[in-house]
mmCIF file of C-alpha atoms in Angstrom:
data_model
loop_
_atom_site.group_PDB
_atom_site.id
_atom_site.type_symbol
_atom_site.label_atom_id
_atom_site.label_comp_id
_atom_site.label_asym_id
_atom_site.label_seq_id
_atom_site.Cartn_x
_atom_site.Cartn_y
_atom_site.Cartn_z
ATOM 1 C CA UNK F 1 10.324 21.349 18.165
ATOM 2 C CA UNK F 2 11.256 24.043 15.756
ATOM 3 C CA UNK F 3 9.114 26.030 13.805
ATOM 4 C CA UNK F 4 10.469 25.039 10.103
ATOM 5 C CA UNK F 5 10.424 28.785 9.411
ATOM 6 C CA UNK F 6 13.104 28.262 7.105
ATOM 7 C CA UNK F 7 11.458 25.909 5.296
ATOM 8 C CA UNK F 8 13.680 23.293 6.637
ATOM 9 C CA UNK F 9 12.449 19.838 8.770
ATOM 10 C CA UNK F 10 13.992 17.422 10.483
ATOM 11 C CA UNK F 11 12.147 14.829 8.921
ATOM 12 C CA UNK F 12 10.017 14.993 5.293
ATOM 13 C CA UNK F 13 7.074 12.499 4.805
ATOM 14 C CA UNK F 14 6.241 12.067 1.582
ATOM 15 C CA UNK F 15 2.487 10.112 1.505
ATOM 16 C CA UNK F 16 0.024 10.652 3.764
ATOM 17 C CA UNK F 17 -1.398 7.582 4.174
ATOM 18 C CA UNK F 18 -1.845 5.376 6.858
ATOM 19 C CA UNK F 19 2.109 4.599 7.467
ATOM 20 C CA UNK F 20 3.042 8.017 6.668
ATOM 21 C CA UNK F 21 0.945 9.886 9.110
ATOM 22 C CA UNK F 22 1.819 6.958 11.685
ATOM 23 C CA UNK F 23 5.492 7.831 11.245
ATOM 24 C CA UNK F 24 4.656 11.831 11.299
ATOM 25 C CA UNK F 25 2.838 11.266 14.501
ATOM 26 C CA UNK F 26 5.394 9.126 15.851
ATOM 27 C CA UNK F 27 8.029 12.160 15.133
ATOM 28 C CA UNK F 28 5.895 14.723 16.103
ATOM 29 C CA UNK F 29 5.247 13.242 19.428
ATOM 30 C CA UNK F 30 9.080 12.837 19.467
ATOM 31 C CA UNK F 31 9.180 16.255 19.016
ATOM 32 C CA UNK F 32 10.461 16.601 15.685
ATOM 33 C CA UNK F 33 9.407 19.152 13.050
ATOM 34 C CA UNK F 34 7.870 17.351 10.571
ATOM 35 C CA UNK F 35 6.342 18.012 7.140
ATOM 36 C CA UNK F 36 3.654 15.413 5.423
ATOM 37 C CA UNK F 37 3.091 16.125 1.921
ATOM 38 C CA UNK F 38 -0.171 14.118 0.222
ATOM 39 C CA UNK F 39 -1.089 13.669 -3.012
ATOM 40 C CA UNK F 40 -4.524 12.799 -1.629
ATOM 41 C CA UNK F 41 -4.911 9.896 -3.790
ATOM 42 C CA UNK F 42 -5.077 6.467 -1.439
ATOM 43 C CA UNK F 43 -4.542 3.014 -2.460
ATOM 44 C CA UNK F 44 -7.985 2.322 -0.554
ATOM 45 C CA UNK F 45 -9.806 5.155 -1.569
ATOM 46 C CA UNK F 46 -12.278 3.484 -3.723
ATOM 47 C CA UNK F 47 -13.576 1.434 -0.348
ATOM 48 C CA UNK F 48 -16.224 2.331 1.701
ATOM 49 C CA UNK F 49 -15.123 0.362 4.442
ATOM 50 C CA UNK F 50 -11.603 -1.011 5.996
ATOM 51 C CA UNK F 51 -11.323 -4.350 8.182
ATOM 52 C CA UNK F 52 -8.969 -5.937 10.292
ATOM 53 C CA UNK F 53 -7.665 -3.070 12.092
ATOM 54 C CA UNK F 54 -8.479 -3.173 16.241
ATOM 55 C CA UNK F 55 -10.835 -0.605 17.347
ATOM 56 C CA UNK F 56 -11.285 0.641 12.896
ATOM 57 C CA UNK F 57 -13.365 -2.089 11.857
ATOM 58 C CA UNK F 58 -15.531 -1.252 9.861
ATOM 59 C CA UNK F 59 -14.227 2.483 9.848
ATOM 60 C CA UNK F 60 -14.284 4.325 6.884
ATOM 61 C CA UNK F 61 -10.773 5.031 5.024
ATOM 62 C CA UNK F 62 -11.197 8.062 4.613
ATOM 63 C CA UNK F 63 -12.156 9.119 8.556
ATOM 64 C CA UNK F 64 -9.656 6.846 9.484
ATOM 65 C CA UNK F 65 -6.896 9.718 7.436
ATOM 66 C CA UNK F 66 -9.049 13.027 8.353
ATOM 67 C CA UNK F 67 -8.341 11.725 12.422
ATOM 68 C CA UNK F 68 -4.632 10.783 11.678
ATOM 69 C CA UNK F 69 -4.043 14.445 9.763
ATOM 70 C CA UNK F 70 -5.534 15.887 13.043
ATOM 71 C CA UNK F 71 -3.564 14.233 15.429
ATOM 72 C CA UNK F 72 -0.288 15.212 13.531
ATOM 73 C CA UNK F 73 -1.256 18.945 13.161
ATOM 74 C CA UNK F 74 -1.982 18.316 16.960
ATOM 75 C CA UNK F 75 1.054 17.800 17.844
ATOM 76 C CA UNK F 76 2.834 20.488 15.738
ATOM 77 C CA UNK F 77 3.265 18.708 12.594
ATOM 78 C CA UNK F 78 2.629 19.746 9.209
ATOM 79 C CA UNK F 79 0.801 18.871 6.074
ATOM 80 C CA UNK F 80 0.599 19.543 2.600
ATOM 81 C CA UNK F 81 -1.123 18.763 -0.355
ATOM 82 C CA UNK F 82 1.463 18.270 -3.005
ATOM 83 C CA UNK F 83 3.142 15.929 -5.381
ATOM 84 C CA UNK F 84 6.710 15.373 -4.657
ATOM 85 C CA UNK F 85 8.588 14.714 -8.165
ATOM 86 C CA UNK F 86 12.212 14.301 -6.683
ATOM 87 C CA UNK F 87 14.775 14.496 -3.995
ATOM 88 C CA UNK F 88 18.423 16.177 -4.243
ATOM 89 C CA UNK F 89 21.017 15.341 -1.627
ATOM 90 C CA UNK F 90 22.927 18.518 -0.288
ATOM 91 C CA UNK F 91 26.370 18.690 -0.143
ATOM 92 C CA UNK F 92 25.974 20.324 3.492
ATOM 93 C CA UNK F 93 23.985 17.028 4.329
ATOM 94 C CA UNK F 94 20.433 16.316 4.097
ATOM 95 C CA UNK F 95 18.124 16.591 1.297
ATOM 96 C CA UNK F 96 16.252 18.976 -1.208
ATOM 97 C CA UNK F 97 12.603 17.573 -1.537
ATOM 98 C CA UNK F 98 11.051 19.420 -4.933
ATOM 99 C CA UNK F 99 7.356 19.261 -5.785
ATOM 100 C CA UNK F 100 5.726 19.437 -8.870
ATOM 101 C CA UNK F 101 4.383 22.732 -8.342
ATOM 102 C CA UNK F 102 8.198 23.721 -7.979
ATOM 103 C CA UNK F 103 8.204 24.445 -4.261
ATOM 104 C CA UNK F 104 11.084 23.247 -2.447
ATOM 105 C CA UNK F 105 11.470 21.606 1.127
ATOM 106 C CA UNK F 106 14.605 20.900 3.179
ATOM 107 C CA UNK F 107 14.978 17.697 5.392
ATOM 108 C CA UNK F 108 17.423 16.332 7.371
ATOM 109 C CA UNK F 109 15.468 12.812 6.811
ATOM 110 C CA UNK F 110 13.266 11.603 4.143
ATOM 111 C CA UNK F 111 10.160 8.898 5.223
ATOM 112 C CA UNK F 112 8.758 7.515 1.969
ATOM 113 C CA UNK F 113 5.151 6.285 1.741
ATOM 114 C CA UNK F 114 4.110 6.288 -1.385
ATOM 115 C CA UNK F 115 2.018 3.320 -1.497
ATOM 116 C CA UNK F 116 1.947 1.533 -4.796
ATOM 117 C CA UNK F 117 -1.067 1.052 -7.607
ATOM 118 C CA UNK F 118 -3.130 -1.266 -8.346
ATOM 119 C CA UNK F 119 -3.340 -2.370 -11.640
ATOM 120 C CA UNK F 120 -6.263 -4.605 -13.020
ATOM 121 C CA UNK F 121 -6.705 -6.614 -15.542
ATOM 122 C CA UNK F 122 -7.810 -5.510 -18.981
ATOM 123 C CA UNK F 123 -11.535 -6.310 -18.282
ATOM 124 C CA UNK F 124 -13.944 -3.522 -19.450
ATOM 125 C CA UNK F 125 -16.046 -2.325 -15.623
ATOM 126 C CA UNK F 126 -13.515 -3.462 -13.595
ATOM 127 C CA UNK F 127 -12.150 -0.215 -11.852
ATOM 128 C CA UNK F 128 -15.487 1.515 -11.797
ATOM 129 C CA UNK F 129 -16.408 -1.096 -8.966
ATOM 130 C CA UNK F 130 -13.068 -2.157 -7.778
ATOM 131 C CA UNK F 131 -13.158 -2.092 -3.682
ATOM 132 C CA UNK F 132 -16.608 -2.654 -4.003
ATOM 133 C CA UNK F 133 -17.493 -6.042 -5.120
ATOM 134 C CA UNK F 134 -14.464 -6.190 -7.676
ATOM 135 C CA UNK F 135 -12.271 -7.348 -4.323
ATOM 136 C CA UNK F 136 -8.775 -9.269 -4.133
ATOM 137 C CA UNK F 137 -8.351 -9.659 -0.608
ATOM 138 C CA UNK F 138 -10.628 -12.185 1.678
ATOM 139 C CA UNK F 139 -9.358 -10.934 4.991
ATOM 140 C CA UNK F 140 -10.084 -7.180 4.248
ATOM 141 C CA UNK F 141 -13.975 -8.259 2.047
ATOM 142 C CA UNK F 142 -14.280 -12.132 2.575
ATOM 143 C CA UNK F 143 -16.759 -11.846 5.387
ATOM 144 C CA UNK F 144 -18.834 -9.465 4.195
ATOM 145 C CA UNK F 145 -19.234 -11.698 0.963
ATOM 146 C CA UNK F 146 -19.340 -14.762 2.745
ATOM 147 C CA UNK F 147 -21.633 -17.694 1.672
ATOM 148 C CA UNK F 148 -22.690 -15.586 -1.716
ATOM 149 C CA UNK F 149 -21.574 -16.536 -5.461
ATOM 150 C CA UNK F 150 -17.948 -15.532 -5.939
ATOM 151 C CA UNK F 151 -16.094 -15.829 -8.957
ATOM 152 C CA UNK F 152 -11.629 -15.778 -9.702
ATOM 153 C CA UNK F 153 -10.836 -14.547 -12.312
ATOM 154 C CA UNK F 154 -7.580 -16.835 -13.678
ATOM 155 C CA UNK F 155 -5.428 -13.748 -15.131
ATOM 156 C CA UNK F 156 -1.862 -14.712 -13.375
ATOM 157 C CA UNK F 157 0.071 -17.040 -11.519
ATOM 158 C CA UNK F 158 -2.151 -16.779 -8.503
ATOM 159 C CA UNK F 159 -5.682 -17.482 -9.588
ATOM 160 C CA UNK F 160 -5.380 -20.912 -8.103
ATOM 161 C CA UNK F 161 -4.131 -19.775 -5.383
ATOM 162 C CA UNK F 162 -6.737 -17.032 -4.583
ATOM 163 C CA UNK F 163 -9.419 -19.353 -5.522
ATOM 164 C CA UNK F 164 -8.476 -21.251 -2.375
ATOM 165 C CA UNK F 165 -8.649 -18.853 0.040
ATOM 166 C CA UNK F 166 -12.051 -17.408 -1.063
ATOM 167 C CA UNK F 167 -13.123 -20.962 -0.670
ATOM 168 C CA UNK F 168 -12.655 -20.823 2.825
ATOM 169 C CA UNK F 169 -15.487 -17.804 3.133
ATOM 170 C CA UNK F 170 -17.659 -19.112 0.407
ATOM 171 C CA UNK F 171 -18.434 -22.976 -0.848
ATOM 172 C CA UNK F 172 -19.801 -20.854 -3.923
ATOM 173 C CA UNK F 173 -15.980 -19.990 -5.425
ATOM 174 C CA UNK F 174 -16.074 -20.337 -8.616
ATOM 175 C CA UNK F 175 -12.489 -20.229 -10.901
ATOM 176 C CA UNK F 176 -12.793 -18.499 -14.716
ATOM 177 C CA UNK F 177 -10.510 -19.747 -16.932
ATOM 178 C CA UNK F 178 -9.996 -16.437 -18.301
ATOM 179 C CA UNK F 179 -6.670 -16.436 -19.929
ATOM 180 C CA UNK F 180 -4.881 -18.422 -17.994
ATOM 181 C CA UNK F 181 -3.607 -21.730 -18.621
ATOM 182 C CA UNK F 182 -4.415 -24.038 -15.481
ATOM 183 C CA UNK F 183 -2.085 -27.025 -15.639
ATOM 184 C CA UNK F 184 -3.464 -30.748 -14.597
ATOM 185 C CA UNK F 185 -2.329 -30.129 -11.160
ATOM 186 C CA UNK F 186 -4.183 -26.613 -10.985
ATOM 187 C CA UNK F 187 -7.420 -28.450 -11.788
ATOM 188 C CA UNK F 188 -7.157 -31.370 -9.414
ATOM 189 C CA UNK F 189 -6.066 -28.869 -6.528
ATOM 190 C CA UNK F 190 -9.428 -26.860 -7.542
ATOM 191 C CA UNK F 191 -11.452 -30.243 -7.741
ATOM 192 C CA UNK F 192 -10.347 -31.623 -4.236
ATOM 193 C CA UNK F 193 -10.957 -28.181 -3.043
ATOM 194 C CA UNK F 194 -14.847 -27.877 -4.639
ATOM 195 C CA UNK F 195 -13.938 -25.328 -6.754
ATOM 196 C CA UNK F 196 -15.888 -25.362 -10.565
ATOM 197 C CA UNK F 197 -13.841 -24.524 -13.175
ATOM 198 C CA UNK F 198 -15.267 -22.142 -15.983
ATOM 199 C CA UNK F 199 -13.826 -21.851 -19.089
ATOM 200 C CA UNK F 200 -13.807 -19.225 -21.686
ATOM 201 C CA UNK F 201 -12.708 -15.367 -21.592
ATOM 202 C CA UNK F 202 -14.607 -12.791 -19.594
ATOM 203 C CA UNK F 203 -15.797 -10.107 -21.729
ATOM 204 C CA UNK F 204 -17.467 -7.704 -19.336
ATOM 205 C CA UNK F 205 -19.330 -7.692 -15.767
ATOM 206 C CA UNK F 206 -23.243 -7.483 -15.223
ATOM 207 C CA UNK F 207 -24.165 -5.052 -12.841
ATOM 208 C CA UNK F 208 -28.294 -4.994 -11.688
ATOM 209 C CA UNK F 209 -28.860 -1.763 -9.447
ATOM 210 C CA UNK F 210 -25.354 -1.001 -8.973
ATOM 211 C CA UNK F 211 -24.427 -4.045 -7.790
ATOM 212 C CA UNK F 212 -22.037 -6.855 -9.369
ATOM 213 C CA UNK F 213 -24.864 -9.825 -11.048
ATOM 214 C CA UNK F 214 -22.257 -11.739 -12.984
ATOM 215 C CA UNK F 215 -19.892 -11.531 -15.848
ATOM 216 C CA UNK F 216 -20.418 -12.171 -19.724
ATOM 217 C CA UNK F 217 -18.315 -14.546 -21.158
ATOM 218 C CA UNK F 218 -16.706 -15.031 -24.545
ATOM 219 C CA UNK F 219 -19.492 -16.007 -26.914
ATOM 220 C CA UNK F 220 -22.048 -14.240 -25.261
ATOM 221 C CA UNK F 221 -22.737 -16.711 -21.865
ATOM 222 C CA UNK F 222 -22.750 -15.623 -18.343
ATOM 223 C CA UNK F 223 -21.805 -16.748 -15.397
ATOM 224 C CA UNK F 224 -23.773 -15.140 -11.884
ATOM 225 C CA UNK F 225 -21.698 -13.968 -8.853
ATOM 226 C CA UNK F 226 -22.121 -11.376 -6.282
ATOM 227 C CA UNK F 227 -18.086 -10.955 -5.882
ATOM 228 C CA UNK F 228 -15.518 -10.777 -8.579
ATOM 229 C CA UNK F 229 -12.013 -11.805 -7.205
ATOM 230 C CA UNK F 230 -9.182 -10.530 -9.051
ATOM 231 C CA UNK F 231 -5.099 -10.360 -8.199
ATOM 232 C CA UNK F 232 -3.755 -6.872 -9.594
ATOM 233 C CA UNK F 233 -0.484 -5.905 -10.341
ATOM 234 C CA UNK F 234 0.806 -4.095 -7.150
ATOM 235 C CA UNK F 235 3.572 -1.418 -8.818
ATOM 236 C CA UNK F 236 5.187 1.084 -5.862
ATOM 237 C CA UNK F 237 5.012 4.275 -6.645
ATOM 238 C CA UNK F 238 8.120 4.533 -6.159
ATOM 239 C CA UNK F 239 9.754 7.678 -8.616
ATOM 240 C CA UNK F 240 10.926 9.386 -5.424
ATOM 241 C CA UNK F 241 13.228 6.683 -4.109
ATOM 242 C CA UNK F 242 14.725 5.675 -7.983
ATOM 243 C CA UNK F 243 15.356 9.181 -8.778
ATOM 244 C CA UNK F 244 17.893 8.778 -6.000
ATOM 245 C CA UNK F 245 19.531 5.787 -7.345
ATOM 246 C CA UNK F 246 17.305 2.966 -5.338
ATOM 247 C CA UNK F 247 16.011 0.293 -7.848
ATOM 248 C CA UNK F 248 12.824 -1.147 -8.056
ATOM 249 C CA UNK F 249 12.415 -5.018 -7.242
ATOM 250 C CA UNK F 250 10.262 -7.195 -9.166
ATOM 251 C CA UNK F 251 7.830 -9.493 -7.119
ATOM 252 C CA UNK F 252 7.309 -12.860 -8.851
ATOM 253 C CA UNK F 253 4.942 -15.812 -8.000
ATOM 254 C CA UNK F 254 6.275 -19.198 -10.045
ATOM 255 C CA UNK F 255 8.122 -17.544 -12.352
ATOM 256 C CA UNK F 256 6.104 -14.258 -13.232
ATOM 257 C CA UNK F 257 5.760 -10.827 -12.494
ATOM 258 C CA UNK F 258 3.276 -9.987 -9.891
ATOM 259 C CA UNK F 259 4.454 -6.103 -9.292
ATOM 260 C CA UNK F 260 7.460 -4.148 -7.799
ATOM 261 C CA UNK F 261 8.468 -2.858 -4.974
ATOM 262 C CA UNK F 262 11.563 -1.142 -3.260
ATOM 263 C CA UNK F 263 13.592 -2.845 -0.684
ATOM 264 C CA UNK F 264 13.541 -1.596 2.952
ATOM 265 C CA UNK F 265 15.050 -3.276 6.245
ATOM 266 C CA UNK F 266 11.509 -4.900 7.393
ATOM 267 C CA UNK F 267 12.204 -3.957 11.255
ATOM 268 C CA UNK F 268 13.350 -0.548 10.882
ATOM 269 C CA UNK F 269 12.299 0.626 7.191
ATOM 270 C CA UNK F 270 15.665 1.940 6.606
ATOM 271 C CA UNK F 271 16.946 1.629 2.316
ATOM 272 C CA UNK F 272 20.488 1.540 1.478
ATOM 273 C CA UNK F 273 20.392 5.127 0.640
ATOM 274 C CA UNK F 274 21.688 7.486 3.704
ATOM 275 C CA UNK F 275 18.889 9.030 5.633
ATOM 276 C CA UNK F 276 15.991 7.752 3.257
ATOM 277 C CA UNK F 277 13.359 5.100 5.140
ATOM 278 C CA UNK F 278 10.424 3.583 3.512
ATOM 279 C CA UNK F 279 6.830 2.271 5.204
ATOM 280 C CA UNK F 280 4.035 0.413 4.173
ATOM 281 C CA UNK F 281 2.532 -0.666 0.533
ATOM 282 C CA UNK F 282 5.183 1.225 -1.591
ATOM 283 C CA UNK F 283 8.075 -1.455 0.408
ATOM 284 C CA UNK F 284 4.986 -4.357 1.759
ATOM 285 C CA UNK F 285 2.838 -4.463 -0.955
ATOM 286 C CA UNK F 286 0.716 -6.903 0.895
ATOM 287 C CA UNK F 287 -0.095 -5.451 4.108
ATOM 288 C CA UNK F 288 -3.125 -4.094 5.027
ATOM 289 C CA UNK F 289 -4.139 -1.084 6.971
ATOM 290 C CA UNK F 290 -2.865 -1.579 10.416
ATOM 291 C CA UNK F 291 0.278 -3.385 9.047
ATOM 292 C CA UNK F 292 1.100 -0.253 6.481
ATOM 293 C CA UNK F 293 0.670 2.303 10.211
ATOM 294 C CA UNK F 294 2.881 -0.315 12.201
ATOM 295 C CA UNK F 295 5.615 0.164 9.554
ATOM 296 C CA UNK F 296 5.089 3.647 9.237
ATOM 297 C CA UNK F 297 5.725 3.576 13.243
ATOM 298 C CA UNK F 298 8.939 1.656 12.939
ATOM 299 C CA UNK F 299 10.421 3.711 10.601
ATOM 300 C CA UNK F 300 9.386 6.924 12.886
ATOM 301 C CA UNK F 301 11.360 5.417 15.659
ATOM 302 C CA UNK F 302 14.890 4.739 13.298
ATOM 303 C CA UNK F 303 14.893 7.497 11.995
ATOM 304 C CA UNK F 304 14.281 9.896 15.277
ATOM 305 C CA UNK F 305 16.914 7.082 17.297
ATOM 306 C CA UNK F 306 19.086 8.490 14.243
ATOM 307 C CA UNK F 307 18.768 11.811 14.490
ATOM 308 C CA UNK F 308 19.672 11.236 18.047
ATOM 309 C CA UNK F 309 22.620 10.018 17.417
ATOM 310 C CA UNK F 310 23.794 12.880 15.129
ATOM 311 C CA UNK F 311 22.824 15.171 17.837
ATOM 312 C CA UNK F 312 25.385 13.425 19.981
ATOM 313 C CA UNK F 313 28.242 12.979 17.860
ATOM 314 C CA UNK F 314 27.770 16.788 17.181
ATOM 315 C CA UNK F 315 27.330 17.610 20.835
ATOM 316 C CA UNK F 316 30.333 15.545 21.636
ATOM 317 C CA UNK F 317 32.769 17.020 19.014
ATOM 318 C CA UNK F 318 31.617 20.937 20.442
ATOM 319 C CA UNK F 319 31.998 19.833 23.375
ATOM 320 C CA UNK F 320 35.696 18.666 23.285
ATOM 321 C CA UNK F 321 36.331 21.657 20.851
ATOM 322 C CA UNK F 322 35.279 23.939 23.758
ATOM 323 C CA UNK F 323 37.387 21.989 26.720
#
């Protein structure tokens, strides 16, 4: 592996989350000098607790990074805190990776994993306990709530939708109207399904000892529930990747904007730009934990298998130069 003394690495990760130290692990043990830089700021940061992952459940997020950082230093790789602002290709081949603190970084390949951000809706509380018992996903909280008063909040095309699948862990679901229209169809799904309907606009949350009591509604009700379910707007983070002339998708459920990502190959992570791959949330913005690092792995594996071949066609024009 070199030593990057030059500043230079055969691969750049950009995200050190869960897929991009999986990828800089892969590559490391592949023996590839490797840079991660991290803007330390995690999708799943405001969680205590992940689930779902073998062997992790349970784990905390942020353990779950501090081990993976270890394990790539272990094996030679580096890391970084930093905020990358833009890549430039080189005419000599490869690319110029500048951060905002106006370092620069050379790399022969670029891994993106950016992640994405969730954006909630316009309810005053809602981020102060988001990952706590403001959830969205039942496979990654729905057991830990399960049986208790849970509430949907109805702000986009899947409320319905959402409502059941928390139904499943909890004959409790509730759906609040909120500001969304449900259509005659929406309320007979809910109905055979057990699911009350609550109308009226939620105003706020009710918290008793730091924990989630209810929400207030729109002339000055309440309805009790020890979970709030909502469905965020998942954007990518994804500046890197359209400074370089990749555009952003739009994800849409019936008709509507649900969030954006960018497009990757799913089996290999690579984008249609030359040497650039992308793992996890910021190209998958709904997998979880384990999914995100099996991406990340994927893309780790591409991108060394082509390096590899680089390495040959290289070795293979010297080679007949020199005969």
């Amino acid at each position: 592996m070199d030593n990057a003394k030059d500043n230079s690495f055969d691969v750049v990760v950009v995200g050190g989350g869960a897929a991009g130290l999986a990828g800089a692990l892969t590559l490391a043990r592949a023996r590839r000098s490797v840079l991660v830089i991290d803007s330390g700021s995690p999708r799943n940061a405001p969680a205590a607790r992940m689930h779902g992952y073998l062997g992790h459940d349970g784990a905390s997020p942020a353990g779950l990074l501090a081990g993976g950082r270890a394990e790539v230093t272990g094996y030679g790789g580096e890391i970084r805190p930093g905020t990358v602002v833009a890549a430039d290709r080189l005419r000599e081949g490869g690319l110029l990776v500048r951060c905002g603190d106006g370092s620069t970084v050379r790399a022969r390949r670029l891994l993106v994993a950016t992640g994405l951000v969730d954006e909630l809706p316009a309810v005053p509380g809602l981020r102060a306990r988001w990952g706590r018992d403001v959830l969205h996903c039942p496979y990654c909280h729905g057991w830990e709530v399960r049986d208790q008063p849970v509430a949907v909040l109805a702000d986009g095309p899947l409320a319905v939708h959402q409502a059941g699948l928390w139904r499943h862990w909890s004959a409790r679901t509730t759906l609040l109207s909120h500001t969304w229209p449900l259509t005659a169809e929406d309320r007979e799904v809910l109905a055979a399904r057990g699911v009350e309907v609550v109308e009226g606009e939620v105003t706020g949350l009710v918290v008793d000892e730091d924990r989630l009591a209810g929400v207030t509604l729109a002339g000055g009700g309440e309805r009790r529930c020890r979970a709030l379910v909502v469905a965020p707007r998942f954007t990518a983070r994804s500046g890197v990747l359209t400074g370089l002339g990749l555009p952003v998708t739009t994800l849409e459920r019936d008709g509507h904007p649900i969030g954006t990502c960018v497009d990757s190959d799913p089996a290999t992570g690579a984008t249609a730009l030359p040497g650039v791959w992308a793992a996890g949330n910021v190209t998958a913005p709904t997998e979880q934990v384990a999914g995100a690092a099996a991406y990340g792995v994927r893309a780790a594996v591409a991108i060394n298998a082509d390096l590899i071949e680089e390495e040959t066609r290289r070795a293979v024009e010297a080679y007949r130069v020199g005969e």
